Amino acid sequence: MRRTMNSIVVTLALLLSASTLQAQQTPQPLQDLIDKWEAAFNAGNYEALARLYTTDAIRMPPGEDLIQGQEAIVQRNRDFAGFQIELEAYSGIIGEANGSTWGTYKLTGMADGMPVTIEGRWLNAPKKTTEAWRIHRGIWRETDRRAGR
């Protein structure tokens, strides 16, 4: 009986917390953020890209140290100069001040004189600041890497 009551309490708590969020196909403010990110990256404007993050943002790349703060984000993205990215957002959740969104990416470019394609999945946790929605946490992983295509 106690286990059943605990399950009911947990379920109600989850339902109540979820009721303050709206699950949609990528809420427009988050889609706008994703579109700006993609445009800044593809233009090689890494300073503009970094401004799409909170000042205390953390990115978590696969197999690497954390990238903390806007300046570190600028420096890390310079490693991808000349690459192009296609982002597709699948869904998202948005609340009054926080949200999440996720999707896939396809990164293409040249490395060591060879064409490279890297595909994977990403997840962002945006936060609403006084100015606009900004990415507060981001993580991604590769699902496919091909050279010589």
XYZ file of N, CA and C in Angstrom:
447
model
N 0.818 -1.195 0.000
C 0.000 0.000 0.000
C 0.864 1.264 0.000
N 1.913 1.244 0.820
C 2.786 2.410 0.898
C 3.464 2.678 -0.450
N 3.888 1.616 -1.137
C 4.521 1.752 -2.441
C 3.547 2.370 -3.439
N 2.286 1.956 -3.401
C 1.265 2.508 -4.282
C 1.057 3.987 -4.003
N 0.995 4.360 -2.734
C 0.815 5.776 -2.377
C 2.010 6.613 -2.846
N 3.221 6.083 -2.669
C 4.412 6.798 -3.139
C 4.367 6.991 -4.646
N 3.946 5.964 -5.358
C 3.840 6.066 -6.821
C 2.815 7.114 -7.229
N 1.708 7.152 -6.522
C 0.661 8.139 -6.821
C 1.174 9.545 -6.551
N 1.858 9.751 -5.441
C 2.393 11.067 -5.098
C 3.414 11.512 -6.152
N 4.312 10.618 -6.541
C 5.324 10.955 -7.556
C 4.646 11.285 -8.883
N 3.666 10.488 -9.278
C 2.953 10.732 -10.530
C 2.240 12.076 -10.499
N 1.564 12.396 -9.401
C 0.887 13.687 -9.288
C 1.877 14.845 -9.332
N 3.008 14.697 -8.670
C 4.024 15.756 -8.682
C 4.534 15.983 -10.103
N 4.779 14.911 -10.831
C 5.228 15.047 -12.224
C 4.171 15.705 -13.084
N 2.927 15.317 -12.908
C 1.848 15.917 -13.695
C 1.686 17.398 -13.377
N 1.765 17.751 -12.105
C 1.635 19.159 -11.725
C 2.788 19.990 -12.268
N 4.011 19.460 -12.198
C 5.142 20.230 -12.723
C 5.065 20.311 -14.239
N 4.612 19.276 -14.891
C 4.497 19.297 -16.352
C 3.393 20.232 -16.817
N 2.405 20.468 -15.977
C 1.298 21.329 -16.400
C 1.732 22.778 -16.575
N 2.863 23.177 -15.988
C 3.354 24.545 -16.163
C 4.202 24.677 -17.421
N 4.504 23.568 -18.072
C 5.277 23.581 -19.303
C 4.372 23.225 -20.474
N 4.744 23.697 -21.649
C 4.002 23.367 -22.855
C 4.886 22.521 -23.755
N 4.489 21.287 -24.033
C 5.233 20.448 -24.966
C 4.678 20.694 -26.356
N 5.546 21.019 -27.287
C 5.126 21.305 -28.655
C 6.202 20.837 -29.605
N 5.892 20.943 -30.870
C 6.921 20.793 -31.874
C 7.741 22.074 -31.845
N 8.856 22.047 -31.250
C 9.788 23.158 -31.112
C 9.073 24.507 -31.000
N 8.835 24.959 -29.794
C 8.201 26.266 -29.587
C 8.957 27.363 -30.344
N 8.234 28.315 -30.873
C 8.813 29.332 -31.761
C 10.021 30.069 -31.179
N 9.987 30.495 -29.899
C 11.184 31.181 -29.386
C 12.433 30.301 -29.429
N 12.250 28.997 -29.210
C 13.392 28.091 -29.255
C 13.808 27.800 -30.690
N 12.843 27.708 -31.600
C 13.183 27.519 -33.008
C 13.947 28.729 -33.536
N 13.537 29.923 -33.126
C 14.255 31.139 -33.530
C 15.702 31.100 -33.040
N 15.910 30.646 -31.820
C 17.254 30.534 -31.263
C 18.100 29.547 -32.064
N 17.514 28.423 -32.423
C 18.205 27.409 -33.219
C 18.561 27.970 -34.601
N 17.625 28.666 -35.218
C 17.880 29.257 -36.544
C 19.001 30.284 -36.491
N 19.031 31.105 -35.439
C 20.103 32.103 -35.288
C 21.448 31.412 -35.074
N 21.446 30.348 -34.292
C 22.678 29.605 -34.029
C 23.234 29.040 -35.335
N 22.377 28.391 -36.110
C 22.794 27.795 -37.379
C 23.337 28.861 -38.326
N 22.655 29.992 -38.428
C 23.090 31.073 -39.328
C 24.434 31.648 -38.883
N 24.614 31.877 -37.579
C 25.876 32.431 -37.080
C 27.028 31.453 -37.311
N 26.799 30.178 -37.053
C 27.837 29.171 -37.262
C 28.236 29.116 -38.734
N 27.251 29.022 -39.613
C 27.530 28.894 -41.048
C 28.183 30.140 -41.630
N 27.960 31.300 -41.015
C 28.602 32.542 -41.452
C 30.000 32.698 -40.848
N 30.359 31.793 -39.939
C 31.649 31.912 -39.264
C 31.675 33.048 -38.256
N 30.505 33.512 -37.833
C 30.406 34.604 -36.873
C 30.288 34.008 -35.469
N 31.429 33.556 -34.935
C 31.430 32.841 -33.669
C 31.172 33.754 -32.479
N 31.441 35.045 -32.624
C 31.108 35.988 -31.549
C 29.590 36.113 -31.425
N 28.900 36.230 -32.568
C 27.431 36.289 -32.543
C 26.857 34.976 -32.009
N 27.466 33.870 -32.392
C 27.026 32.567 -31.914
C 27.163 32.500 -30.386
N 28.296 32.958 -29.852
C 28.520 32.910 -28.402
C 27.521 33.777 -27.648
N 27.079 34.865 -28.253
C 26.092 35.724 -27.590
C 24.713 35.066 -27.492
N 24.520 33.953 -28.169
C 23.271 33.204 -28.069
C 23.259 32.302 -26.829
N 24.356 32.336 -26.076
C 24.492 31.565 -24.842
C 24.424 32.507 -23.642
N 24.043 31.973 -22.494
C 24.135 32.754 -21.267
C 25.615 32.972 -20.959
N 25.906 33.985 -20.157
C 27.308 34.275 -19.843
C 27.970 33.133 -19.079
N 27.173 32.346 -18.343
C 27.720 31.212 -17.595
C 27.366 29.870 -18.238
N 27.205 29.881 -19.547
C 26.822 28.675 -20.278
C 27.896 27.596 -20.153
N 27.435 26.359 -20.275
C 28.334 25.209 -20.315
C 27.924 24.340 -21.491
N 28.917 24.029 -22.344
C 28.714 23.067 -23.434
C 29.474 21.804 -23.068
N 28.889 20.668 -23.400
C 29.471 19.380 -23.038
C 29.719 18.556 -24.295
N 30.876 18.771 -24.949
C 31.168 18.010 -26.164
C 31.537 16.566 -25.843
N 31.298 15.665 -26.784
C 31.624 14.258 -26.529
C 33.134 14.048 -26.417
N 33.561 13.388 -25.343
C 34.957 13.024 -25.171
C 35.914 14.170 -24.922
N 35.404 15.338 -24.540
C 36.257 16.503 -24.312
C 35.895 17.142 -22.971
N 36.756 18.072 -22.550
C 36.462 18.850 -21.352
C 35.272 19.763 -21.603
N 34.648 20.203 -20.530
C 33.546 21.155 -20.626
C 34.037 22.463 -21.241
N 33.160 23.111 -21.969
C 33.432 24.438 -22.522
C 32.573 25.395 -21.710
N 33.223 26.300 -20.960
C 32.505 27.166 -20.036
C 32.657 28.624 -20.420
N 31.520 29.296 -20.604
C 31.509 30.723 -20.870
C 31.588 31.072 -22.345
N 31.190 32.290 -22.653
C 31.079 32.727 -24.044
C 32.427 32.778 -24.764
N 33.482 33.239 -24.105
C 34.784 33.324 -24.777
C 35.297 31.936 -25.157
N 35.145 30.977 -24.274
C 35.560 29.606 -24.582
C 34.731 29.037 -25.737
N 33.467 29.420 -25.816
C 32.607 28.966 -26.921
C 33.111 29.539 -28.242
N 33.502 30.809 -28.246
C 34.069 31.420 -29.457
C 35.301 30.638 -29.883
N 36.233 30.420 -28.957
C 37.492 29.745 -29.281
C 37.256 28.334 -29.806
N 36.369 27.583 -29.178
C 36.115 26.193 -29.605
C 35.482 26.149 -30.983
N 34.582 27.062 -31.276
C 33.927 27.022 -32.579
C 34.859 27.437 -33.710
N 35.902 28.189 -33.409
C 36.887 28.529 -34.451
C 37.557 27.287 -35.011
N 37.562 26.199 -34.260
C 38.109 24.929 -34.759
C 37.318 24.413 -35.955
N 36.108 24.922 -36.131
C 35.242 24.452 -37.215
C 35.117 25.469 -38.351
N 36.051 26.403 -38.425
C 36.017 27.405 -39.501
C 35.954 26.687 -40.851
N 35.052 27.142 -41.694
C 34.873 26.542 -43.014
C 33.874 25.404 -43.054
N 33.466 24.909 -41.916
C 32.452 23.854 -41.870
C 31.067 24.490 -41.949
N 30.108 23.715 -42.400
C 28.708 24.119 -42.437
C 27.904 23.111 -41.627
N 26.834 23.599 -41.021
C 26.007 22.718 -40.202
C 24.546 22.861 -40.609
N 23.850 21.753 -40.566
C 22.391 21.732 -40.750
C 21.811 21.207 -39.451
N 20.923 21.988 -38.849
C 20.270 21.586 -37.612
C 18.805 21.282 -37.878
N 18.342 20.224 -37.281
C 16.912 19.936 -37.326
C 16.439 19.740 -35.899
N 15.458 20.525 -35.501
C 14.872 20.403 -34.167
C 13.639 19.523 -34.277
N 13.522 18.578 -33.359
C 12.379 17.674 -33.391
C 11.268 18.085 -32.452
N 11.634 18.599 -31.305
C 10.612 18.944 -30.330
C 11.239 19.805 -29.247
N 10.405 20.312 -28.385
C 10.900 21.116 -27.288
C 9.835 21.329 -26.246
N 10.293 21.776 -25.110
C 9.409 22.111 -24.000
C 9.803 23.503 -23.553
N 8.815 24.331 -23.296
C 9.104 25.690 -22.877
C 8.256 26.038 -21.658
N 8.889 26.665 -20.691
C 8.209 27.154 -19.506
C 8.366 28.663 -19.447
N 8.124 29.231 -18.290
C 8.254 30.680 -18.158
C 9.696 31.136 -18.294
N 10.635 30.365 -17.747
C 12.030 30.813 -17.746
C 13.022 29.767 -18.223
N 12.583 28.525 -18.415
C 13.476 27.446 -18.833
C 12.796 26.587 -19.884
N 13.599 25.841 -20.569
C 13.046 24.933 -21.557
C 14.069 23.900 -21.957
N 13.722 23.103 -22.943
C 14.664 22.171 -23.551
C 14.207 21.919 -24.974
N 15.172 21.636 -25.798
C 14.876 21.295 -27.185
C 15.959 20.351 -27.676
N 15.614 19.530 -28.662
C 16.552 18.519 -29.124
C 16.332 18.236 -30.596
N 17.345 17.638 -31.199
C 17.246 17.325 -32.608
C 18.503 16.661 -33.115
N 18.745 16.805 -34.420
C 19.908 16.207 -35.056
C 20.721 17.284 -35.766
N 21.956 16.946 -36.073
C 22.816 17.855 -36.831
C 23.584 17.081 -37.887
N 23.996 17.809 -38.903
C 24.890 17.279 -39.937
C 25.930 18.360 -40.189
N 27.168 18.056 -39.887
C 28.288 18.975 -40.025
C 29.145 18.500 -41.190
N 29.420 19.398 -42.152
C 30.228 19.020 -43.310
C 31.342 20.034 -43.508
N 32.476 19.531 -43.956
C 33.617 20.410 -44.219
C 34.830 19.593 -44.625
N 35.972 20.234 -44.579
C 37.235 19.600 -44.965
C 38.139 19.523 -43.742
N 38.793 18.382 -43.576
C 39.782 18.197 -42.513
C 40.946 17.409 -43.093
N 42.136 17.960 -42.976
C 43.340 17.320 -43.521
C 43.185 17.004 -45.003
N 42.546 17.924 -45.738
C 42.388 17.773 -47.177
C 41.328 16.774 -47.602
N 40.588 16.244 -46.675
C 39.544 15.258 -46.979
C 38.182 15.798 -46.574
N 37.158 15.542 -47.399
C 35.809 15.937 -46.992
C 35.352 15.094 -45.800
N 34.707 15.748 -44.847
C 34.252 15.079 -43.630
C 32.782 15.413 -43.408
N 32.042 14.404 -43.022
C 30.651 14.584 -42.603
C 30.498 13.970 -41.224
N 29.965 14.735 -40.308
C 29.701 14.251 -38.956
C 28.226 14.482 -38.676
N 27.544 13.421 -38.285
C 26.133 13.528 -37.947
C 25.937 13.120 -36.491
N 24.927 13.689 -35.872
C 24.678 13.340 -34.487
C 23.398 13.931 -33.960
N 23.288 13.857 -32.649
C 22.115 14.379 -31.940
C 22.575 15.447 -30.956
N 21.676 16.394 -30.669
C 21.982 17.469 -29.726
C 20.806 17.691 -28.791
N 21.116 18.282 -27.639
C 20.116 18.646 -26.645
C 20.560 19.961 -26.023
N 19.679 20.941 -26.018
C 19.944 22.235 -25.387
C 18.954 22.485 -24.269
N 19.445 23.163 -23.237
C 18.598 23.630 -22.146
C 18.669 25.156 -22.152
N 17.751 25.814 -22.867
C 17.757 27.271 -22.899
C 17.142 27.880 -21.642
N 17.492 29.133 -21.440
C 17.025 29.879 -20.275
C 16.607 31.265 -20.771
N 15.520 31.768 -20.231
C 15.065 33.101 -20.614
C 15.804 34.128 -19.763
N 16.531 35.026 -20.421
C 17.232 36.094 -19.721
C 16.398 37.365 -19.862
N 16.899 38.459 -19.319
C 16.165 39.719 -19.464
C 16.151 40.181 -20.909
N 17.139 39.755 -21.707
C 17.193 40.168 -23.117
C 16.390 39.241 -24.035
N 16.611 37.919 -23.878
C 15.993 36.956 -24.797
C 16.272 35.538 -24.291
N 15.772 34.561 -25.027
C 16.115 33.175 -24.748
C 17.567 32.954 -25.143
N 18.326 32.281 -24.275
C 19.727 31.957 -24.513
C 19.961 30.495 -24.139
N 20.950 29.884 -24.775
C 21.316 28.508 -24.445
C 22.119 28.540 -23.154
N 21.679 27.779 -22.178
C 22.354 27.731 -20.879
C 23.232 26.487 -20.762
N 22.748 25.371 -21.273
C 23.505 24.120 -21.287
C 23.291 23.458 -22.635
N 24.323 22.828 -23.148
C 24.215 22.133 -24.425
C 25.085 20.893 -24.437
N 24.571 19.850 -25.041
C 25.309 18.598 -25.145
C 24.996 17.986 -26.505
N 25.952 17.285 -27.068
C 25.712 16.605 -28.325
C 26.560 15.349 -28.387
N 26.209 14.485 -29.327
C 27.002 13.276 -29.541
C 26.974 12.915 -31.008
N 28.059 12.341 -31.447
C 28.151 11.883 -32.830
C 27.463 10.535 -32.952
N 26.730 10.361 -34.057
C 26.166 9.045 -34.348
C 26.790 8.456 -35.602
N 27.497 9.325 -36.397
C 28.104 8.852 -37.640
C 29.196 9.833 -38.061
N 30.326 9.319 -38.472
C 31.414 10.155 -38.989
C 31.935 9.476 -40.256
N 31.976 10.271 -41.321
C 32.460 9.722 -42.599
C 33.444 10.692 -43.235
N 34.502 10.164 -43.774
C 35.484 10.962 -44.524
C 35.483 10.478 -45.971
N 35.884 11.375 -46.860
C 36.018 10.993 -48.264
C 34.717 10.871 -49.015
N 33.668 11.537 -48.568
C 32.378 11.494 -49.280
C 32.315 12.556 -50.314
